[in-house]
mmCIF file of C-alpha atoms in Angstrom:
data_model
loop_
_atom_site.group_PDB
_atom_site.id
_atom_site.type_symbol
_atom_site.label_atom_id
_atom_site.label_comp_id
_atom_site.label_asym_id
_atom_site.label_seq_id
_atom_site.Cartn_x
_atom_site.Cartn_y
_atom_site.Cartn_z
ATOM 1 C CA MET J 590 0.126 0.069 0.036
ATOM 2 C CA ARG J 591 1.173 3.667 -0.587
ATOM 3 C CA THR J 592 2.480 5.074 2.640
ATOM 4 C CA ASP J 593 0.962 8.481 1.787
ATOM 5 C CA LEU J 594 -2.689 6.892 2.534
ATOM 6 C CA PHE J 595 -1.630 6.857 6.189
ATOM 7 C CA ASP J 596 -0.812 10.594 6.389
ATOM 8 C CA PHE J 597 -2.652 13.304 8.193
ATOM 9 C CA GLU J 598 -2.294 16.821 9.348
ATOM 10 C CA LEU J 599 -1.846 17.221 13.064
ATOM 11 C CA PRO J 600 -1.671 20.774 14.828
ATOM 12 C CA ALA J 601 1.494 21.104 17.242
ATOM 13 C CA THR J 602 -0.984 22.024 19.836
ATOM 14 C CA SER J 603 -2.455 18.646 19.925
ATOM 15 C CA ILE J 604 0.872 16.917 21.296
ATOM 16 C CA ALA J 605 0.866 16.375 24.821
ATOM 17 C CA LEU J 606 3.942 17.382 26.842
ATOM 18 C CA ARG J 607 2.777 16.207 30.131
ATOM 19 C CA PRO J 608 0.504 13.278 31.117
ATOM 20 C CA ALA J 609 -2.945 13.599 32.739
ATOM 21 C CA SER J 610 -3.172 13.519 36.427
ATOM 22 C CA PRO J 611 -4.289 10.995 37.688
ATOM 23 C CA ARG J 612 -3.365 8.864 34.778
ATOM 24 C CA ASP J 613 -6.737 7.223 34.255
ATOM 25 C CA ALA J 614 -8.061 10.810 33.879
ATOM 26 C CA ALA J 615 -7.061 10.837 30.323
ATOM 27 C CA ARG J 616 -9.863 10.952 27.769
ATOM 28 C CA MET J 617 -10.572 7.795 25.761
ATOM 29 C CA LEU J 618 -12.199 7.670 22.383
ATOM 30 C CA VAL J 619 -14.147 4.422 21.940
ATOM 31 C CA VAL J 620 -14.171 3.022 18.396
ATOM 32 C CA LYS J 621 -16.720 0.312 18.041
ATOM 33 C CA GLY J 622 -16.561 -2.276 15.509
ATOM 34 C CA ASP J 623 -19.136 -0.699 13.263
ATOM 35 C CA GLY J 624 -17.145 2.603 13.350
ATOM 36 C CA VAL J 625 -19.465 4.495 15.880
ATOM 37 C CA LEU J 626 -17.406 6.692 18.251
ATOM 38 C CA HIS J 627 -18.069 7.478 21.861
ATOM 39 C CA ASP J 628 -16.116 10.039 23.880
ATOM 40 C CA ARG J 629 -15.126 8.733 27.396
ATOM 41 C CA THR J 630 -12.270 8.423 29.819
ATOM 42 C CA VAL J 631 -9.882 5.608 30.777
ATOM 43 C CA ALA J 632 -11.433 5.488 34.015
ATOM 44 C CA GLU J 633 -14.594 4.218 32.282
ATOM 45 C CA LEU J 634 -12.471 1.306 30.768
ATOM 46 C CA PRO J 635 -14.159 -1.277 32.862
ATOM 47 C CA ARG J 636 -17.720 -0.460 31.653
ATOM 48 C CA TRP J 637 -16.699 -1.292 28.022
ATOM 49 C CA LEU J 638 -15.259 -4.705 29.034
ATOM 50 C CA GLU J 639 -17.240 -7.958 30.039
ATOM 51 C CA PRO J 640 -16.437 -10.571 32.937
ATOM 52 C CA GLY J 641 -14.372 -13.058 31.420
ATOM 53 C CA ASP J 642 -12.253 -10.747 29.259
ATOM 54 C CA GLN J 643 -8.566 -10.972 29.444
ATOM 55 C CA LEU J 644 -6.453 -7.652 29.653
ATOM 56 C CA VAL J 645 -2.686 -7.986 28.562
ATOM 57 C CA VAL J 646 -0.231 -5.576 29.455
ATOM 58 C CA ASN J 647 3.562 -5.063 28.776
ATOM 59 C CA ASP J 648 5.627 -5.225 31.768
ATOM 60 C CA THR J 649 8.978 -3.979 30.087
ATOM 61 C CA LYS J 650 10.818 -1.362 31.919
ATOM 62 C CA VAL J 651 12.341 1.669 30.220
ATOM 63 C CA ILE J 652 16.161 2.039 30.828
ATOM 64 C CA SER J 653 18.074 5.108 31.020
ATOM 65 C CA ALA J 654 19.112 4.815 27.406
ATOM 66 C CA GLN J 655 20.184 8.453 26.774
ATOM 67 C CA LEU J 656 23.777 9.052 27.313
ATOM 68 C CA LYS J 657 25.997 12.163 26.763
ATOM 69 C CA GLY J 658 29.747 12.499 26.730
ATOM 70 C CA ARG J 659 32.522 13.244 24.208
ATOM 71 C CA ARG J 660 35.041 11.684 21.905
ATOM 72 C CA ILE J 661 38.377 11.382 23.471
ATOM 73 C CA GLY J 662 41.813 10.302 22.202
ATOM 74 C CA ARG J 663 42.133 12.851 19.357
ATOM 75 C CA GLU J 664 43.043 16.517 19.153
ATOM 76 C CA THR J 665 39.523 17.644 19.607
ATOM 77 C CA GLU J 666 36.817 16.242 21.989
ATOM 78 C CA PRO J 667 33.520 16.980 20.523
ATOM 79 C CA LYS J 668 30.216 16.433 22.436
ATOM 80 C CA ILE J 669 28.457 13.150 21.630
ATOM 81 C CA GLU J 670 24.838 12.220 22.451
ATOM 82 C CA ALA J 671 23.901 8.408 22.170
ATOM 83 C CA THR J 672 20.585 6.724 22.512
ATOM 84 C CA LEU J 673 20.932 2.917 23.247
ATOM 85 C CA ILE J 674 18.486 1.121 21.143
ATOM 86 C CA LYS J 675 19.359 -2.746 21.162
ATOM 87 C CA ARG J 676 21.637 -4.822 23.610
ATOM 88 C CA LEU J 677 23.673 -7.208 21.515
ATOM 89 C CA ASP J 678 25.543 -8.890 24.381
ATOM 90 C CA GLY J 679 27.006 -8.268 28.012
ATOM 91 C CA SER J 680 29.013 -5.323 26.908
ATOM 92 C CA ARG J 681 28.016 -4.306 23.582
ATOM 93 C CA TRP J 682 24.806 -2.112 22.384
ATOM 94 C CA ARG J 683 23.682 -0.852 19.132
ATOM 95 C CA ALA J 684 23.024 2.936 19.384
ATOM 96 C CA LEU J 685 21.993 6.237 17.522
ATOM 97 C CA VAL J 686 24.392 8.847 17.999
ATOM 98 C CA LYS J 687 24.517 12.674 17.111
ATOM 99 C CA PRO J 688 26.789 14.021 15.449
ATOM 100 C CA ALA J 689 27.457 10.548 13.754
ATOM 101 C CA LYS J 690 30.161 12.237 11.531
ATOM 102 C CA LYS J 691 32.382 12.970 14.393
ATOM 103 C CA LEU J 692 32.820 9.294 14.989
ATOM 104 C CA ALA J 693 34.765 6.497 13.249
ATOM 105 C CA PRO J 694 35.370 2.812 14.190
ATOM 106 C CA GLY J 695 37.988 2.519 16.703
ATOM 107 C CA ASP J 696 37.155 6.020 18.353
ATOM 108 C CA THR J 697 36.534 5.958 22.065
ATOM 109 C CA VAL J 698 33.457 7.954 23.775
ATOM 110 C CA ARG J 699 33.537 8.779 27.460
ATOM 111 C CA PHE J 700 30.009 9.184 28.836
ATOM 112 C CA GLY J 701 29.607 10.986 32.255
ATOM 113 C CA ASN J 702 28.597 14.461 33.510
ATOM 114 C CA GLU J 703 29.172 16.399 36.736
ATOM 115 C CA GLY J 704 27.054 15.523 39.677
ATOM 116 C CA LYS J 705 26.755 11.827 38.792
ATOM 117 C CA VAL J 706 29.349 9.226 39.976
ATOM 118 C CA CYS J 707 29.801 5.984 38.119
ATOM 119 C CA LEU J 708 32.351 3.742 39.655
ATOM 120 C CA LEU J 709 35.447 5.664 38.351
ATOM 121 C CA GLY J 710 33.427 8.617 37.406
ATOM 122 C CA HIS J 711 32.830 7.731 33.903
ATOM 123 C CA LEU J 712 31.901 5.048 31.316
ATOM 124 C CA ASP J 713 33.975 4.485 28.179
ATOM 125 C CA ALA J 714 33.066 2.976 24.979
ATOM 126 C CA GLU J 715 34.840 1.972 21.809
ATOM 127 C CA VAL J 716 33.077 2.519 18.305
ATOM 128 C CA GLU J 717 33.006 -0.868 17.127
ATOM 129 C CA ALA J 718 31.231 -0.358 13.931
ATOM 130 C CA LYS J 719 29.272 2.233 12.212
ATOM 131 C CA GLY J 720 26.049 1.769 10.130
ATOM 132 C CA GLU J 721 23.649 4.035 8.361
ATOM 133 C CA GLU J 722 21.570 6.956 9.708
ATOM 134 C CA GLY J 723 23.800 7.640 12.752
ATOM 135 C CA GLU J 724 23.625 3.970 13.948
ATOM 136 C CA ILE J 725 26.853 2.635 15.535
ATOM 137 C CA THR J 726 27.843 -0.386 17.761
ATOM 138 C CA LEU J 727 29.507 0.605 21.025
ATOM 139 C CA SER J 728 31.664 -1.828 22.983
ATOM 140 C CA PHE J 729 31.591 -0.759 26.752
ATOM 141 C CA SER J 730 34.410 -1.144 29.073
ATOM 142 C CA PHE J 731 32.013 -2.626 31.813
ATOM 143 C CA HIS J 732 30.172 -5.855 31.294
ATOM 144 C CA GLY J 733 26.764 -7.373 32.533
ATOM 145 C CA PRO J 734 25.238 -5.971 35.790
ATOM 146 C CA ALA J 735 28.211 -3.372 36.211
ATOM 147 C CA LEU J 736 27.336 -1.874 32.761
ATOM 148 C CA ASP J 737 23.682 -1.978 33.540
ATOM 149 C CA GLN J 738 24.459 -0.019 36.748
ATOM 150 C CA ALA J 739 26.675 2.517 35.057
ATOM 151 C CA ILE J 740 23.867 3.250 32.422
ATOM 152 C CA ALA J 741 21.321 3.639 35.191
ATOM 153 C CA ASP J 742 23.759 5.984 37.006
ATOM 154 C CA LEU J 743 24.780 8.107 33.850
ATOM 155 C CA GLY J 744 21.747 7.984 31.774
ATOM 156 C CA THR J 745 18.184 9.521 31.582
ATOM 157 C CA PRO J 746 15.082 8.074 30.052
ATOM 158 C CA PRO J 747 15.014 8.744 26.293
ATOM 159 C CA LEU J 748 11.877 10.931 25.707
ATOM 160 C CA PRO J 749 10.433 10.945 22.252
ATOM 161 C CA PRO J 750 11.838 13.783 20.074
ATOM 162 C CA TYR J 751 8.500 15.413 19.840
ATOM 163 C CA ILE J 752 8.345 16.039 23.476
ATOM 164 C CA ALA J 753 12.080 16.366 24.172
ATOM 165 C CA SER J 754 12.287 19.190 21.416
ATOM 166 C CA LYS J 755 9.490 21.157 23.043
ATOM 167 C CA ARG J 756 10.855 21.101 26.630
ATOM 168 C CA THR J 757 13.741 20.011 28.813
ATOM 169 C CA PRO J 758 13.398 16.506 30.305
ATOM 170 C CA ASP J 759 13.223 16.688 34.024
ATOM 171 C CA ASP J 760 12.995 14.426 37.113
ATOM 172 C CA ARG J 761 9.197 14.140 36.839
ATOM 173 C CA ASP J 762 9.646 12.235 33.407
ATOM 174 C CA ALA J 763 11.728 9.468 35.295
ATOM 175 C CA ALA J 764 8.377 8.447 37.000
ATOM 176 C CA ASP J 765 5.791 9.613 34.320
ATOM 177 C CA TYR J 766 7.509 7.669 31.446
ATOM 178 C CA GLN J 767 7.293 4.401 33.252
ATOM 179 C CA THR J 768 4.035 2.392 33.519
ATOM 180 C CA MET J 769 3.090 1.020 36.938
ATOM 181 C CA PHE J 770 3.616 -2.762 35.530
ATOM 182 C CA ALA J 771 7.335 -2.040 34.734
ATOM 183 C CA ALA J 772 9.479 -4.748 35.845
ATOM 184 C CA ASN J 773 11.690 -6.196 33.326
ATOM 185 C CA GLU J 774 14.443 -3.673 32.284
ATOM 186 C CA GLY J 775 15.140 -3.386 28.577
ATOM 187 C CA ALA J 776 12.926 -1.012 26.751
ATOM 188 C CA VAL J 777 14.177 2.357 25.221
ATOM 189 C CA ALA J 778 10.749 3.643 24.792
ATOM 190 C CA ALA J 779 7.635 3.294 27.072
ATOM 191 C CA PRO J 780 4.782 1.000 26.089
ATOM 192 C CA THR J 781 2.588 4.134 26.260
ATOM 193 C CA ALA J 782 -0.844 2.890 26.530
ATOM 194 C CA GLY J 783 0.074 1.230 29.917
ATOM 195 C CA LEU J 784 0.968 4.780 31.286
ATOM 196 C CA HIS J 785 -3.007 5.243 31.593
ATOM 197 C CA PHE J 786 -3.127 2.716 34.340
ATOM 198 C CA THR J 787 -3.598 3.430 38.075
ATOM 199 C CA PRO J 788 -4.040 0.812 41.015
ATOM 200 C CA ALA J 789 -7.659 2.158 41.198
ATOM 201 C CA LEU J 790 -8.357 1.177 37.669
ATOM 202 C CA GLU J 791 -6.625 -2.177 38.084
ATOM 203 C CA ALA J 792 -8.913 -2.861 41.137
ATOM 204 C CA ALA J 793 -12.147 -1.628 39.199
ATOM 205 C CA LEU J 794 -11.092 -4.136 36.218
ATOM 206 C CA CYS J 795 -10.623 -6.953 38.612
ATOM 207 C CA GLU J 796 -14.059 -6.173 40.318
ATOM 208 C CA ARG J 797 -15.573 -6.191 36.798
ATOM 209 C CA GLY J 798 -14.250 -9.821 36.396
ATOM 210 C CA VAL J 799 -11.686 -8.894 33.902
ATOM 211 C CA ALA J 800 -8.258 -10.792 34.516
ATOM 212 C CA LEU J 801 -4.983 -9.153 33.948
ATOM 213 C CA HIS J 802 -2.000 -10.928 32.371
ATOM 214 C CA ARG J 803 1.565 -9.622 31.732
ATOM 215 C CA LEU J 804 3.858 -10.308 28.884
ATOM 216 C CA THR J 805 7.278 -8.630 27.899
ATOM 217 C CA LEU J 806 8.156 -6.692 24.751
ATOM 218 C CA HIS J 807 11.167 -4.615 25.028
ATOM 219 C CA VAL J 808 10.137 -1.548 22.936
ATOM 220 C CA GLY J 809 12.799 -0.277 20.555
ATOM 221 C CA ALA J 810 13.339 3.142 19.108
ATOM 222 C CA GLY J 811 12.359 2.211 15.551
ATOM 223 C CA THR J 812 8.690 1.400 16.804
ATOM 224 C CA PHE J 813 7.601 5.090 16.538
ATOM 225 C CA LEU J 814 9.563 6.246 13.502
ATOM 226 C CA PRO J 815 7.574 7.495 10.431
ATOM 227 C CA VAL J 816 7.845 5.308 7.369
ATOM 228 C CA LYS J 817 10.034 6.975 4.741
ATOM 229 C CA VAL J 818 9.533 4.609 1.670
ATOM 230 C CA GLU J 819 6.785 5.117 -0.829
ATOM 231 C CA GLU J 820 5.389 1.640 -0.414
ATOM 232 C CA THR J 821 4.752 -0.119 2.890
ATOM 233 C CA SER J 822 5.946 -3.230 1.508
ATOM 234 C CA GLU J 823 9.399 -1.615 1.178
ATOM 235 C CA HIS J 824 9.711 -0.764 4.966
ATOM 236 C CA ARG J 825 12.107 -2.757 7.225
ATOM 237 C CA MET J 826 10.843 -3.130 10.830
ATOM 238 C CA HIS J 827 13.302 -3.255 13.634
ATOM 239 C CA ALA J 828 13.386 -6.508 15.593
ATOM 240 C CA GLU J 829 12.351 -6.357 19.370
ATOM 241 C CA TRP J 830 12.817 -9.107 22.006
ATOM 242 C CA GLY J 831 9.640 -10.496 23.629
ATOM 243 C CA SER J 832 8.547 -13.177 25.875
ATOM 244 C CA ILE J 833 5.123 -14.782 26.654
ATOM 245 C CA SER J 834 5.212 -17.605 29.397
ATOM 246 C CA SER J 835 3.569 -20.831 29.102
ATOM 247 C CA ASP J 836 1.227 -20.119 31.991
ATOM 248 C CA THR J 837 0.030 -16.780 30.164
ATOM 249 C CA ALA J 838 -0.545 -18.446 26.921
ATOM 250 C CA ALA J 839 -2.555 -21.503 28.744
ATOM 251 C CA ALA J 840 -4.824 -18.796 30.522
ATOM 252 C CA LEU J 841 -5.355 -16.700 27.667
ATOM 253 C CA ASN J 842 -6.440 -19.770 25.493
ATOM 254 C CA ASP J 843 -8.594 -21.245 28.274
ATOM 255 C CA ALA J 844 -10.334 -18.045 28.620
ATOM 256 C CA ARG J 845 -10.755 -17.392 24.985
ATOM 257 C CA ALA J 846 -12.388 -20.966 24.716
ATOM 258 C CA GLN J 847 -15.002 -19.943 27.259
ATOM 259 C CA GLY J 848 -15.716 -16.929 25.338
ATOM 260 C CA GLY J 849 -13.445 -14.269 26.911
ATOM 261 C CA ARG J 850 -11.899 -11.829 24.566
ATOM 262 C CA ILE J 851 -8.292 -10.690 24.475
ATOM 263 C CA VAL J 852 -7.787 -7.000 25.207
ATOM 264 C CA ALA J 853 -4.269 -5.942 24.275
ATOM 265 C CA VAL J 854 -3.091 -2.676 26.262
ATOM 266 C CA GLY J 855 -0.820 -1.091 23.623
ATOM 267 C CA THR J 856 0.417 -2.130 20.088
ATOM 268 C CA THR J 857 3.395 -3.802 21.719
ATOM 269 C CA SER J 858 1.284 -6.312 23.366
ATOM 270 C CA LEU J 859 -0.721 -6.855 20.340
ATOM 271 C CA ARG J 860 2.215 -7.395 18.045
ATOM 272 C CA LEU J 861 3.716 -9.965 20.532
ATOM 273 C CA LEU J 862 0.418 -11.658 21.049
ATOM 274 C CA GLU J 863 -0.076 -11.924 17.240
ATOM 275 C CA SER J 864 3.581 -13.106 16.564
ATOM 276 C CA ALA J 865 2.818 -15.957 19.083
ATOM 277 C CA ALA J 866 -0.319 -17.079 17.604
ATOM 278 C CA ARG J 867 -0.982 -19.890 15.491
ATOM 279 C CA GLU J 868 -3.453 -19.752 12.404
ATOM 280 C CA ASP J 869 -6.187 -20.996 14.289
ATOM 281 C CA GLY J 870 -5.667 -18.373 17.142
ATOM 282 C CA ILE J 871 -4.075 -20.541 19.745
ATOM 283 C CA ILE J 872 -1.276 -18.439 21.625
ATOM 284 C CA GLN J 873 1.729 -20.374 22.070
ATOM 285 C CA PRO J 874 4.605 -19.497 24.604
ATOM 286 C CA PHE J 875 7.213 -17.194 22.859
ATOM 287 C CA GLU J 876 10.893 -16.010 23.605
ATOM 288 C CA GLY J 877 12.706 -14.368 20.979
ATOM 289 C CA GLU J 878 12.524 -11.590 18.298
ATOM 290 C CA THR J 879 9.667 -10.313 16.437
ATOM 291 C CA SER J 880 9.662 -7.749 13.528
ATOM 292 C CA ILE J 881 6.045 -8.397 12.752
ATOM 293 C CA PHE J 882 4.578 -5.306 10.584
ATOM 294 C CA ILE J 883 0.785 -5.187 10.476
ATOM 295 C CA THR J 884 -0.949 -3.172 7.753
ATOM 296 C CA PRO J 885 -4.467 -3.385 6.379
ATOM 297 C CA GLY J 886 -5.378 -6.823 4.998
ATOM 298 C CA TYR J 887 -3.666 -8.516 7.919
ATOM 299 C CA ARG J 888 -5.909 -11.235 9.576
ATOM 300 C CA PHE J 889 -5.807 -10.965 13.248
ATOM 301 C CA ARG J 890 -5.561 -14.307 15.250
ATOM 302 C CA ALA J 891 -5.398 -13.300 18.743
ATOM 303 C CA VAL J 892 -6.688 -10.040 19.777
ATOM 304 C CA ASP J 893 -10.155 -8.567 20.008
ATOM 305 C CA ILE J 894 -10.002 -5.341 21.449
ATOM 306 C CA LEU J 895 -6.945 -2.758 21.528
ATOM 307 C CA LEU J 896 -6.176 -0.104 23.953
ATOM 308 C CA THR J 897 -3.768 2.297 22.466
ATOM 309 C CA ASN J 898 -2.696 6.100 22.399
ATOM 310 C CA PHE J 899 -3.032 8.142 19.326
ATOM 311 C CA HIS J 900 0.045 7.738 16.742
ATOM 312 C CA LEU J 901 2.216 9.588 14.395
ATOM 313 C CA PRO J 902 1.324 10.108 10.853
ATOM 314 C CA ARG J 903 2.675 7.714 8.394
ATOM 315 C CA SER J 904 3.913 5.510 11.096
ATOM 316 C CA THR J 905 3.767 1.701 11.465
ATOM 317 C CA LEU J 906 1.468 2.211 14.590
ATOM 318 C CA PHE J 907 -1.115 4.158 12.620
ATOM 319 C CA MET J 908 -1.030 1.324 9.958
ATOM 320 C CA LEU J 909 -1.615 -1.035 12.683
ATOM 321 C CA VAL J 910 -4.613 0.586 14.073
ATOM 322 C CA SER J 911 -5.879 0.976 10.581
ATOM 323 C CA ALA J 912 -5.590 -2.659 9.799
ATOM 324 C CA PHE J 913 -7.374 -3.247 13.396
ATOM 325 C CA SER J 914 -10.409 -1.020 12.781
ATOM 326 C CA GLY J 915 -10.245 0.000 9.245
ATOM 327 C CA LEU J 916 -8.330 2.794 7.454
ATOM 328 C CA GLU J 917 -11.396 4.975 6.718
ATOM 329 C CA THR J 918 -12.710 4.599 10.171
ATOM 330 C CA MET J 919 -9.322 5.474 11.786
ATOM 331 C CA LYS J 920 -8.989 8.576 9.659
ATOM 332 C CA ARG J 921 -12.581 9.723 10.715
ATOM 333 C CA ALA J 922 -11.759 8.901 14.304
ATOM 334 C CA TYR J 923 -8.624 11.006 14.266
ATOM 335 C CA ALA J 924 -10.275 13.804 12.790
ATOM 336 C CA HIS J 925 -12.687 13.843 15.360
ATOM 337 C CA ALA J 926 -10.053 13.513 18.013
ATOM 338 C CA ILE J 927 -8.229 16.584 16.610
ATOM 339 C CA ALA J 928 -11.411 18.517 16.210
ATOM 340 C CA ALA J 929 -12.476 17.479 19.898
ATOM 341 C CA GLY J 930 -9.127 18.520 21.491
ATOM 342 C CA TYR J 931 -7.627 15.019 22.228
ATOM 343 C CA ARG J 932 -4.096 15.087 23.328
ATOM 344 C CA PHE J 933 -1.758 12.894 20.966
ATOM 345 C CA TYR J 934 1.282 10.642 21.238
ATOM 346 C CA SER J 935 3.135 9.307 24.268
ATOM 347 C CA TYR J 936 1.910 11.489 27.120
ATOM 348 C CA GLY J 937 -1.688 11.998 25.561
ATOM 349 C CA ASP J 938 -5.069 10.227 25.375
ATOM 350 C CA ALA J 939 -6.148 6.872 24.429
ATOM 351 C CA CYS J 940 -8.334 4.931 21.812
ATOM 352 C CA LEU J 941 -10.377 1.722 22.728
ATOM 353 C CA LEU J 942 -10.698 0.151 19.487
ATOM 354 C CA PHE J 943 -12.982 -2.867 18.808
ATOM 355 C CA ARG J 944 -11.788 -5.067 15.766
ATOM 356 C CA ALA J 945 -13.691 -3.981 12.615
ATOM 357 C CA ARG J 946 -16.373 -6.378 11.631
ATOM 358 C CA SER J 947 -15.533 -8.386 8.662
#
């Protein structure tokens, strides 16, 4: 399909720079399977679900993947900013750097800043390889848990550029950009639909008879990028690591066999569930990488309802929701949301999407 089919105009004023407080006070646009729209709030989510429905959340935890430092060992020491995007092994990470033109294989980058102490006061990494569009491989001087602690000490959460370009990230973001389910470190971006949840909302869902399950998908930086090719078939998705336990898979399959619906909290949960599902819809245990790319025409096997945020134009995520609820329905829903003042992107409001009727 043509990528420009998924384009739309979004006013800059529609982009949320802070989350709603409390989190479940965010607005929620309900998009029914027949395309009918309802304006609600996230706190009302239990009313739209039925006893026996199964809510699936992503328990990944965002790491402090944004590092600042300088190149050392040459005559000049230019400042370098790096965003870690994928762990390769105990000491090596793939990263996006700025300015990439200042680095070459064999260079050393020293990360660290005043006011933070990391063992010897800094963290060194060698540029092992250089790829396209600012991507490099960094080999760090620390390994395993020591490296993890050094990154946590020296780094900051990598807010999306559409927020970071509008204001300076601060201490509030360290909490705001983490879901209440965050447990397994490894994501470089938050599974943002989960940001809307509070203990009160979880309790209300439980009281409604909706069960909650956890899976892990470590969200990568490529998830939210706009698609730059003219045809969607030419786009290459970044692989992301995920895991669904055998107990979770069995519980979801049993509930669905009894008529319960699977409700994915976020496109990350949906992509992993669909990656793990067989043709007949049975969800299997999963551990490994997925690069599933869902566009209109995809036949959904596992997920019946999706709670998600409002996404970037021409992004793989807007393509996914268009596949789930129909392209024309989602264009109409987004036009309504913009006109009605809904807040977009990571800190913004939510959509509750019921799968389009076939």
